[in-house]
PDB file of N, CA and C in Angstrom:
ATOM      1  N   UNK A   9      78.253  86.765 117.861  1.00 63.00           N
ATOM      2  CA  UNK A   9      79.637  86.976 118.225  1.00 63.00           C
ATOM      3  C   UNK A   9      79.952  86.405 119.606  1.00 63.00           C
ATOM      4  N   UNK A  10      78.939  86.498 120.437  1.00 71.00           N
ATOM      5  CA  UNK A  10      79.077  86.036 121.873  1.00 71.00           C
ATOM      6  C   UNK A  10      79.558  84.172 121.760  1.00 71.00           C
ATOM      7  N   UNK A  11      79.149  83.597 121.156  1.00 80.00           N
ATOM      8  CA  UNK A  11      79.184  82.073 120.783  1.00 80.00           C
ATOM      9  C   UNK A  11      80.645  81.682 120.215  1.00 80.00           C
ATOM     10  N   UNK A  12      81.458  82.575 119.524  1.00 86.00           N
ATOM     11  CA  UNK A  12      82.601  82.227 119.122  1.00 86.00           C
ATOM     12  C   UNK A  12      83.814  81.941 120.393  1.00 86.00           C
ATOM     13  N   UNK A  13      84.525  81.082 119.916  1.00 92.00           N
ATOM     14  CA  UNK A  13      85.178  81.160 120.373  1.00 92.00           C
ATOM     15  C   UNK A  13      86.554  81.570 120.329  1.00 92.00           C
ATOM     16  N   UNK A  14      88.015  81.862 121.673  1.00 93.00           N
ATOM     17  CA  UNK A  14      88.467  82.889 121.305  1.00 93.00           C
ATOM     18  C   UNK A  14      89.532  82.728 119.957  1.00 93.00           C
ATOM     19  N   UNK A  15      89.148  81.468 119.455  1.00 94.00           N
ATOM     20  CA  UNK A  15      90.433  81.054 118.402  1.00 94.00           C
ATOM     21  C   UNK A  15      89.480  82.178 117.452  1.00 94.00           C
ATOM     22  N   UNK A  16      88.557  81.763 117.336  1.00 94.00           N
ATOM     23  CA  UNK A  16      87.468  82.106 116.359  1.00 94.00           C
ATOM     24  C   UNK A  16      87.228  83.788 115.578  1.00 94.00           C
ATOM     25  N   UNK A  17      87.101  84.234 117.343  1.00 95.00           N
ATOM     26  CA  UNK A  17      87.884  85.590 117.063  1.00 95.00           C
ATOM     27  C   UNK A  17      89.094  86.166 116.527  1.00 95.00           C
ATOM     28  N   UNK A  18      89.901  85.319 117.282  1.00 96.00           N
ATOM     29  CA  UNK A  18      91.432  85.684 116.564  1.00 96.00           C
ATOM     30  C   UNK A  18      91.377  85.749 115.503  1.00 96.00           C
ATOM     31  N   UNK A  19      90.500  84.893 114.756  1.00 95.00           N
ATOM     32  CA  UNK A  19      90.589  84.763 113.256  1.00 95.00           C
ATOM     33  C   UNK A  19      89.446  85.930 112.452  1.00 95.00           C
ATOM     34  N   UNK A  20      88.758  86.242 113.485  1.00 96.00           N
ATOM     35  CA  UNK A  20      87.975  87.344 112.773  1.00 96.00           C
ATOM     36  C   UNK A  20      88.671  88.782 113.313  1.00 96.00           C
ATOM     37  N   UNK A  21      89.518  88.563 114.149  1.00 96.00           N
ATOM     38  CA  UNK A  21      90.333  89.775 114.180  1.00 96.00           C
ATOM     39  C   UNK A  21      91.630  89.855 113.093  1.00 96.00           C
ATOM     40  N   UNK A  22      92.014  88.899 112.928  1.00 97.00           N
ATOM     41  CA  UNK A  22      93.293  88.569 111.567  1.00 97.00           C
ATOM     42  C   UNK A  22      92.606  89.288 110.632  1.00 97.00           C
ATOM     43  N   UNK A  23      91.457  88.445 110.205  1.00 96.00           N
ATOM     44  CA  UNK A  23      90.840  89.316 108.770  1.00 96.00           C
ATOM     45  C   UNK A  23      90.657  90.581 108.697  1.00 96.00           C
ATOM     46  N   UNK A  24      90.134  90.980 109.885  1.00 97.00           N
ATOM     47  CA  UNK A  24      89.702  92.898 110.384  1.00 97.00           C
ATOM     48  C   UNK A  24      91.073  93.521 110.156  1.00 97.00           C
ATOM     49  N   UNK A  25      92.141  92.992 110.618  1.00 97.00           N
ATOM     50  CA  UNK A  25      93.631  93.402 110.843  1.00 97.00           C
ATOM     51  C   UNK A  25      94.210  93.422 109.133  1.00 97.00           C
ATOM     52  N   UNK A  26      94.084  92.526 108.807  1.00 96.00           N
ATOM     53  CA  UNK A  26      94.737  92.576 107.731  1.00 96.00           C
ATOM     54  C   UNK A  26      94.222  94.038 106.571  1.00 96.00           C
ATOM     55  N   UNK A  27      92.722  93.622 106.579  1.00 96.00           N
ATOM     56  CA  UNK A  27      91.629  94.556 105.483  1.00 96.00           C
ATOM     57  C   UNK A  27      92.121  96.363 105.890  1.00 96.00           C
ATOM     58  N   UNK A  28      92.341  96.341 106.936  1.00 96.00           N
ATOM     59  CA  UNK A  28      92.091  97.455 107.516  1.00 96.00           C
ATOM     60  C   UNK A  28      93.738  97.867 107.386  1.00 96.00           C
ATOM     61  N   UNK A  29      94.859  97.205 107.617  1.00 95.00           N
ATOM     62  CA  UNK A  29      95.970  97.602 107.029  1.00 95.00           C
ATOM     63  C   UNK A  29      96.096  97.918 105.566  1.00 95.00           C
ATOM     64  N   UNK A  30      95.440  96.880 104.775  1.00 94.00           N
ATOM     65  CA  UNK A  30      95.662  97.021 103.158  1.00 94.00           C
ATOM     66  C   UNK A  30      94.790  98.487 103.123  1.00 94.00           C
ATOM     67  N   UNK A  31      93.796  98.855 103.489  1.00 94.00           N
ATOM     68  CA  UNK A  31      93.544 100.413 103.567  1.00 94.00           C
ATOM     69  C   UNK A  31      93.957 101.147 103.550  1.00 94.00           C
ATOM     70  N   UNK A  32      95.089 100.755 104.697  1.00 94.00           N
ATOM     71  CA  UNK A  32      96.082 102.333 104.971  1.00 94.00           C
ATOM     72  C   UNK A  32      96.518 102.569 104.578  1.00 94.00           C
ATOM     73  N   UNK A  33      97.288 101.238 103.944  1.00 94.00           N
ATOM     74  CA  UNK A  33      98.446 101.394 102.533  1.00 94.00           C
ATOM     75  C   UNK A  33      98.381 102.010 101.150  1.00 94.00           C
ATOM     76  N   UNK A  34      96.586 101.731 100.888  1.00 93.00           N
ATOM     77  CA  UNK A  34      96.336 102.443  99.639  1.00 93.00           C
ATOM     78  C   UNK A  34      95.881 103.940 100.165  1.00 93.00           C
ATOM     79  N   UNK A  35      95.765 103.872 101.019  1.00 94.00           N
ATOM     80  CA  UNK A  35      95.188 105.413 101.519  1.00 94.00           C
ATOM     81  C   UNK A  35      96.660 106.094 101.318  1.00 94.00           C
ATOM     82  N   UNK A  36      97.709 105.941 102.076  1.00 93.00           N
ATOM     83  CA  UNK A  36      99.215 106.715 101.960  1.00 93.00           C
ATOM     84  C   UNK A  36      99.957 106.363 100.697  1.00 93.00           C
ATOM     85  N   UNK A  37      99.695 105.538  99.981  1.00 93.00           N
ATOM     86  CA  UNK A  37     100.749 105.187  99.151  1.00 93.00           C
ATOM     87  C   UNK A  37      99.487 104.806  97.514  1.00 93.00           C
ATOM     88  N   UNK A  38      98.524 104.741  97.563  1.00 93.00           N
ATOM     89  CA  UNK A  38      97.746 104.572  96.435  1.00 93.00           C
ATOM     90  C   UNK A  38      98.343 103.147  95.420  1.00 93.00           C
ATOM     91  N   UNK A  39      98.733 103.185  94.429  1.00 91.00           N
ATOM     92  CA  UNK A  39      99.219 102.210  93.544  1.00 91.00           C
ATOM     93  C   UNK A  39     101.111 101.928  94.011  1.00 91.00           C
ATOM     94  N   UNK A  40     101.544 103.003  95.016  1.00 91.00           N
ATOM     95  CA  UNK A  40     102.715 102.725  94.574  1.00 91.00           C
ATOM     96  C   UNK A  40     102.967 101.883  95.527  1.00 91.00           C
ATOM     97  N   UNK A  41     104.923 101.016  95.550  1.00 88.00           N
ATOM     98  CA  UNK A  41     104.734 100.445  96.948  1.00 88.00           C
ATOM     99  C   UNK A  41     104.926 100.939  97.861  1.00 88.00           C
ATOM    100  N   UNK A  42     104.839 100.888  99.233  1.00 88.00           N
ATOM    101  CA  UNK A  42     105.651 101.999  99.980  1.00 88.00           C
ATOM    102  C   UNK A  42     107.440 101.261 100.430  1.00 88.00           C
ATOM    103  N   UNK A  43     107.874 102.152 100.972  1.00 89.00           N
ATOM    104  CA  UNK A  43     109.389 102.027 101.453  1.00 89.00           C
ATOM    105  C   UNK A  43     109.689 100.591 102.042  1.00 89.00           C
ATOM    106  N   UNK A  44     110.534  99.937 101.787  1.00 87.00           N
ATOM    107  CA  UNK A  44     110.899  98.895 102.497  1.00 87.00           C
ATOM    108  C   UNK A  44     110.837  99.125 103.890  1.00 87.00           C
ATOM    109  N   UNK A  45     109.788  97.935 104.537  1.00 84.00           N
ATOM    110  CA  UNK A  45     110.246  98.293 106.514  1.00 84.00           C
ATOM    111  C   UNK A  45     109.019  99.219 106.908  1.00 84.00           C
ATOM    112  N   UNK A  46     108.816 100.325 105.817  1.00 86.00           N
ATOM    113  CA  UNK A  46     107.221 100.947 106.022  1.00 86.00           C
ATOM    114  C   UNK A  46     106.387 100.558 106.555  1.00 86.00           C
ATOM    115  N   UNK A  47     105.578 101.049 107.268  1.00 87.00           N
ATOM    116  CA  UNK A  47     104.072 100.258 107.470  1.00 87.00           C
ATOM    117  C   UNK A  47     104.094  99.035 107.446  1.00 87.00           C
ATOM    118  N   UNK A  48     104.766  98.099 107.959  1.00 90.00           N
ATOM    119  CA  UNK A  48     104.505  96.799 108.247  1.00 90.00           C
ATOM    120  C   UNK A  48     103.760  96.142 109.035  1.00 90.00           C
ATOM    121  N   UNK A  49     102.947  94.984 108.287  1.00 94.00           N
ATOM    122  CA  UNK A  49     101.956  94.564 109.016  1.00 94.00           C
ATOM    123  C   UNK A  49     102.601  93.827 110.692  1.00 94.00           C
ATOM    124  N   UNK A  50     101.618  94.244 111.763  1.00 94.00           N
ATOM    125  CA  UNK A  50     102.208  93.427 112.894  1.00 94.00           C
ATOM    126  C   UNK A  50     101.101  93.574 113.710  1.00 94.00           C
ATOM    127  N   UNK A  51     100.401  92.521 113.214  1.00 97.00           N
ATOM    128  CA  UNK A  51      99.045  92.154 114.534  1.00 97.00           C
ATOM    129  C   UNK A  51      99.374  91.487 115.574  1.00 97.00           C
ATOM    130  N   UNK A  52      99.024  91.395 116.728  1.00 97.00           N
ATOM    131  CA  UNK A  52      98.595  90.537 117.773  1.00 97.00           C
ATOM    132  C   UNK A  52      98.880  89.206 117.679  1.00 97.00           C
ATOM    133  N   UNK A  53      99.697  88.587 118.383  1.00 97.00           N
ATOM    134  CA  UNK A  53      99.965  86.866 117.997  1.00 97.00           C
ATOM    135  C   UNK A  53      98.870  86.599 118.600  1.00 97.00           C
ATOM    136  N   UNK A  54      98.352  85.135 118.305  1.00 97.00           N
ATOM    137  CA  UNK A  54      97.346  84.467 119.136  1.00 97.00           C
ATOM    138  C   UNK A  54      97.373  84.272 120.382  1.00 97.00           C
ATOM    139  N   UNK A  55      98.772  84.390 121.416  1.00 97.00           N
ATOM    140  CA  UNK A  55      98.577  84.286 122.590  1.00 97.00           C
ATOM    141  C   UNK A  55      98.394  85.356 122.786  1.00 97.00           C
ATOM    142  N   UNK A  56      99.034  86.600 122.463  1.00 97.00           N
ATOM    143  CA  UNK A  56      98.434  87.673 123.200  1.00 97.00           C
ATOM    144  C   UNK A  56      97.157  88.433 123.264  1.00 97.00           C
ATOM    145  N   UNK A  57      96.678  87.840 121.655  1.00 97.00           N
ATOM    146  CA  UNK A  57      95.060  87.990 121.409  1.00 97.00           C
ATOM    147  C   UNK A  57      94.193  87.339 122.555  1.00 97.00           C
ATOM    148  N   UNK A  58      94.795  86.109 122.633  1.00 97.00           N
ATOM    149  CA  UNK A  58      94.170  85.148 123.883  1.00 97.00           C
ATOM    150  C   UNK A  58      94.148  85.943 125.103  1.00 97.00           C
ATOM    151  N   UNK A  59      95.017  86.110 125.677  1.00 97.00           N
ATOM    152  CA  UNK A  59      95.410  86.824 127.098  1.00 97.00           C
ATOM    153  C   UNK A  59      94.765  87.911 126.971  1.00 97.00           C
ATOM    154  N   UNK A  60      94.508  89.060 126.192  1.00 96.00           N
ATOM    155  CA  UNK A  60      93.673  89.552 126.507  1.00 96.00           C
ATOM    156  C   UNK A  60      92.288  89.618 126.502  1.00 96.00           C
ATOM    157  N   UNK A  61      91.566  88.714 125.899  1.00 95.00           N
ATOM    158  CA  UNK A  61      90.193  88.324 125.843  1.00 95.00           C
ATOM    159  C   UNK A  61      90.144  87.795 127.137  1.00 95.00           C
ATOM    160  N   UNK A  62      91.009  86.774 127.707  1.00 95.00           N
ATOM    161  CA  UNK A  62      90.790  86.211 128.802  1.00 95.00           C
ATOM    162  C   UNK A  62      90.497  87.251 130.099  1.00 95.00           C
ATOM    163  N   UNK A  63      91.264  87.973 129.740  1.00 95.00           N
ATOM    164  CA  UNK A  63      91.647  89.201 131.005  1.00 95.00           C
ATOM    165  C   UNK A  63      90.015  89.955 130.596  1.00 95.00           C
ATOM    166  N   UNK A  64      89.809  90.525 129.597  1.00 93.00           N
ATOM    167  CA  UNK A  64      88.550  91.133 129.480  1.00 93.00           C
ATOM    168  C   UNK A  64      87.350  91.031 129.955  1.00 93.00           C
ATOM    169  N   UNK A  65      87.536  89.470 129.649  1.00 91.00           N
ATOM    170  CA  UNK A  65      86.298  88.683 130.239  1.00 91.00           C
ATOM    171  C   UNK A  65      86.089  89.051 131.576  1.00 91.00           C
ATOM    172  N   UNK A  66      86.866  88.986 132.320  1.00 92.00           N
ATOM    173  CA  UNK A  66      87.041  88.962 133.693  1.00 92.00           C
ATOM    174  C   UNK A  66      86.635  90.194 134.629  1.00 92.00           C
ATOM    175  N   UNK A  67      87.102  91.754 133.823  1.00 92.00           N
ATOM    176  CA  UNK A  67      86.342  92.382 133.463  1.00 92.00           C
ATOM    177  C   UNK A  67      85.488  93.174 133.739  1.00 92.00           C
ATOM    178  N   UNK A  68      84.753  94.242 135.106  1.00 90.00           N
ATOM    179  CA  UNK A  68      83.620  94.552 135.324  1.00 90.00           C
ATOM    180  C   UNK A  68      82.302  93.122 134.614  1.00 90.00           C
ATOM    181  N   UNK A  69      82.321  92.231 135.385  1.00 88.00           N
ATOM    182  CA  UNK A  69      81.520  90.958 134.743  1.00 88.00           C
ATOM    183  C   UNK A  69      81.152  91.259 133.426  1.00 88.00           C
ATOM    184  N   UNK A  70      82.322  90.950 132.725  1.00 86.00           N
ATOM    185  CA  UNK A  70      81.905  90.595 131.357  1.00 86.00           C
ATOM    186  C   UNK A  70      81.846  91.683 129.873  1.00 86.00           C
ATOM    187  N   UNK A  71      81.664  92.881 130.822  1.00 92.00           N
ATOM    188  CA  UNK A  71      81.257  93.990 129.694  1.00 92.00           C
ATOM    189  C   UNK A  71      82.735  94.178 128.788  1.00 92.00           C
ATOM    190  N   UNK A  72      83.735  93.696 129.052  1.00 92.00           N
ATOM    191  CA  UNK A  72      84.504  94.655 128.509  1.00 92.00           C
ATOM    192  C   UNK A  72      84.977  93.517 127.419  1.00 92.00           C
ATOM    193  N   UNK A  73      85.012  92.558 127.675  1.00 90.00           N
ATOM    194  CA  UNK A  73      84.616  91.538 126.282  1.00 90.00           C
ATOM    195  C   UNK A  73      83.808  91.276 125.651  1.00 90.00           C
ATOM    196  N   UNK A  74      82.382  92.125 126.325  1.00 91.00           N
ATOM    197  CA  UNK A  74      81.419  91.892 125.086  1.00 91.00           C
ATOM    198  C   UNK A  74      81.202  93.043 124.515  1.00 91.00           C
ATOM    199  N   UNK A  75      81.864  94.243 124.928  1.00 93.00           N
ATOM    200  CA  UNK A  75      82.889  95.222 124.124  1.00 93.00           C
ATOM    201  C   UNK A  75      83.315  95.089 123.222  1.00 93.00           C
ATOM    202  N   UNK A  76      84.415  94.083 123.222  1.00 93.00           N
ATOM    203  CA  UNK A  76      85.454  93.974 122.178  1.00 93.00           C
ATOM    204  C   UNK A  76      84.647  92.907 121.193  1.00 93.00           C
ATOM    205  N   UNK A  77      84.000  92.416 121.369  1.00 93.00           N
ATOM    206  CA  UNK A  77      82.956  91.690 120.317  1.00 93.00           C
ATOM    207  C   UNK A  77      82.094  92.370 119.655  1.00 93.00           C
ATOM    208  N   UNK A  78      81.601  93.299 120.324  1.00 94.00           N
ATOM    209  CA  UNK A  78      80.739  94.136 119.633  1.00 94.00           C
ATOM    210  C   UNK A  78      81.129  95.218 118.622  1.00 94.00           C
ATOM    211  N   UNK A  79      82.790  95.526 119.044  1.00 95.00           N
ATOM    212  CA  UNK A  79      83.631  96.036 117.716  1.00 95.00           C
ATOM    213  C   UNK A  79      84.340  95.693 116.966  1.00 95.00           C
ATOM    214  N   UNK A  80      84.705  94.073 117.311  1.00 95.00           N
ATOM    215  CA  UNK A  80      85.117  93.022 115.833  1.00 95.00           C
ATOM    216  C   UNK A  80      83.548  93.094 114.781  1.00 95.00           C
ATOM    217  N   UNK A  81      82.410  93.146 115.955  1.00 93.00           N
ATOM    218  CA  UNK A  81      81.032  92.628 114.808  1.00 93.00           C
ATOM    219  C   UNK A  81      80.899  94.168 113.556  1.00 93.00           C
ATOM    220  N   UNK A  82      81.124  95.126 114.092  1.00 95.00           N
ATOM    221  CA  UNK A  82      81.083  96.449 113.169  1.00 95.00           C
ATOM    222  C   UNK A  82      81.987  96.625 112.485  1.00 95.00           C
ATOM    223  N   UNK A  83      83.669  96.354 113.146  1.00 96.00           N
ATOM    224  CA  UNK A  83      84.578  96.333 112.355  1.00 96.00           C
ATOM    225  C   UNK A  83      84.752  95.620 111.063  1.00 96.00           C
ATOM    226  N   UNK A  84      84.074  94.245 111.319  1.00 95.00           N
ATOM    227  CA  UNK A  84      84.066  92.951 110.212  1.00 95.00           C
ATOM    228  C   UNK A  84      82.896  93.210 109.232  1.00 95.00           C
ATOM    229  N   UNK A  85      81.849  94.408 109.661  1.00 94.00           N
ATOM    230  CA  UNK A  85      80.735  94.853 108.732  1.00 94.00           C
ATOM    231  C   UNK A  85      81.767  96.218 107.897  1.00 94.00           C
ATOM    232  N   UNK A  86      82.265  96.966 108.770  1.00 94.00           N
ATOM    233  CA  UNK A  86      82.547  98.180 108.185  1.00 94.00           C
ATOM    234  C   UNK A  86      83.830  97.450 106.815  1.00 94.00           C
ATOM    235  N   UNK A  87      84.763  96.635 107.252  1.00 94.00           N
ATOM    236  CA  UNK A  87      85.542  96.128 105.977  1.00 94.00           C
ATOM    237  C   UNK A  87      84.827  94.918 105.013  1.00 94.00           C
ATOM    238  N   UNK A  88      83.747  94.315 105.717  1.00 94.00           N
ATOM    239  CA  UNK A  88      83.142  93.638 104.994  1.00 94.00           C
ATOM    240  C   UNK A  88      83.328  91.846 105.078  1.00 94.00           C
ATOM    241  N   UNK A  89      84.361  91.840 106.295  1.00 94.00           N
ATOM    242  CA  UNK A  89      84.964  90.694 106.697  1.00 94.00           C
ATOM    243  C   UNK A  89      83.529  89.810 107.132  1.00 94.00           C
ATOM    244  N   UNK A  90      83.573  88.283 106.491  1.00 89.00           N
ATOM    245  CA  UNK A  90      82.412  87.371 107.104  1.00 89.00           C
ATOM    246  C   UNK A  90      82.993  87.138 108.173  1.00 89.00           C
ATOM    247  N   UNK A  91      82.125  86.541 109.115  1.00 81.00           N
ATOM    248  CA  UNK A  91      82.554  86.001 109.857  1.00 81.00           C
ATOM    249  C   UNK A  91      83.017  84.369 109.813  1.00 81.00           C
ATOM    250  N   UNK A  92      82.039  83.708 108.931  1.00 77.00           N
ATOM    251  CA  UNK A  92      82.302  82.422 108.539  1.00 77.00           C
ATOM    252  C   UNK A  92      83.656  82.215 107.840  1.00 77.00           C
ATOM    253  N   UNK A  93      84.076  83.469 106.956  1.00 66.00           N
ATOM    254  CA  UNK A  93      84.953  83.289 106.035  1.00 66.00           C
ATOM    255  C   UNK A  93      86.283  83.364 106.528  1.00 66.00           C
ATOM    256  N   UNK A  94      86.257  84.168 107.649  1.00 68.00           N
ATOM    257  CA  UNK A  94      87.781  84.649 108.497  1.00 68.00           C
ATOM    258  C   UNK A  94      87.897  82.867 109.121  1.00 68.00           C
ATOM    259  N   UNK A  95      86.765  82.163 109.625  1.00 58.00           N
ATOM    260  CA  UNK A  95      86.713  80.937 110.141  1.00 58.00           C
ATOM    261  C   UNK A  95      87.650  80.012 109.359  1.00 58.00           C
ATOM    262  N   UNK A  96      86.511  80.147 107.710  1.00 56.00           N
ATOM    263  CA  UNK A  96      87.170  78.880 106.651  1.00 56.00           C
ATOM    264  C   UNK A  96      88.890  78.969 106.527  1.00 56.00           C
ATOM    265  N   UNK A  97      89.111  80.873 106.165  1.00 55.00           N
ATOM    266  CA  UNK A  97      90.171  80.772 105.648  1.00 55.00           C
ATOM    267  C   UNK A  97      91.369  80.536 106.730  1.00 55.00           C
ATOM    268  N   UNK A  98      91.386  80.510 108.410  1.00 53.00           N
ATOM    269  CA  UNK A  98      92.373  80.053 109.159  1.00 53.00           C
ATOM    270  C   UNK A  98      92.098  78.472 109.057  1.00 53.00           C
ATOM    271  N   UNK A  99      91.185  77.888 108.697  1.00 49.00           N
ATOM    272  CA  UNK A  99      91.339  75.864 108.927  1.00 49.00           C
ATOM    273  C   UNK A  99      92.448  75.982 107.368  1.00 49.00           C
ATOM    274  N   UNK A 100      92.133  76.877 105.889  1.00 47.00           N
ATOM    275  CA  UNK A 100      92.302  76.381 105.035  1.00 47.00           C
ATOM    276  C   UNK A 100      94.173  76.900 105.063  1.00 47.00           C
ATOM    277  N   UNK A 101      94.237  78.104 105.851  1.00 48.00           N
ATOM    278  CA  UNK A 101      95.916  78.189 106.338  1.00 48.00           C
ATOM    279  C   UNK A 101      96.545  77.018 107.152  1.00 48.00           C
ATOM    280  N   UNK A 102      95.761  76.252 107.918  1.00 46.00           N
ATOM    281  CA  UNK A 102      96.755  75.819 108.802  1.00 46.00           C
ATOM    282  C   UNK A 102      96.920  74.233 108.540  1.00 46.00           C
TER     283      UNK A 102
END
């Protein structure tokens, strides 16, 4: 996780973000849909994902971004997100 970079993340935080919303949704609402405007997805744009990694880094030297790496790496185990795959599927979006 330390080797990625921060696009890289972004994109393994998109996937974490997304998996982990579609959760909630079946957790409160099961098969049905929920309310228009409900629970709408709204992650982090990439600059502000950026800006704060940058700022993290900075940081008590370092710890607090290799923090936040170390809970994309559990987060992306606990939903099951690859890491390669959050990679493929932002080149195959854009």
């Amino acid at each position: 996780m330390s080797t990625l970079s921060i696009d890289h993340l972004y994109d393994l935080y998109f996937a974490i973000a997304e998996s982990d919303h579609a959760f909630r949704i079946r957790s409160l609402y099961g098969e049905t849909k929920p309310p228009t405007g409900h629970c709408e997805f709204r992650p982090l744009t990439r600059e502000s994902f950026t800006q704060r990694v940058l700022h993290y880094d900075t940081l008590e030297e370092g710890a607090i971004g290799a923090s936040l790496r170390q809970r994309l790496a559990r987060q992306a185990c606990a939903y099951g997100v690859s890491v390669s795959g959050a990679q493929s599927s932002s080149r195959r979006a854009a």
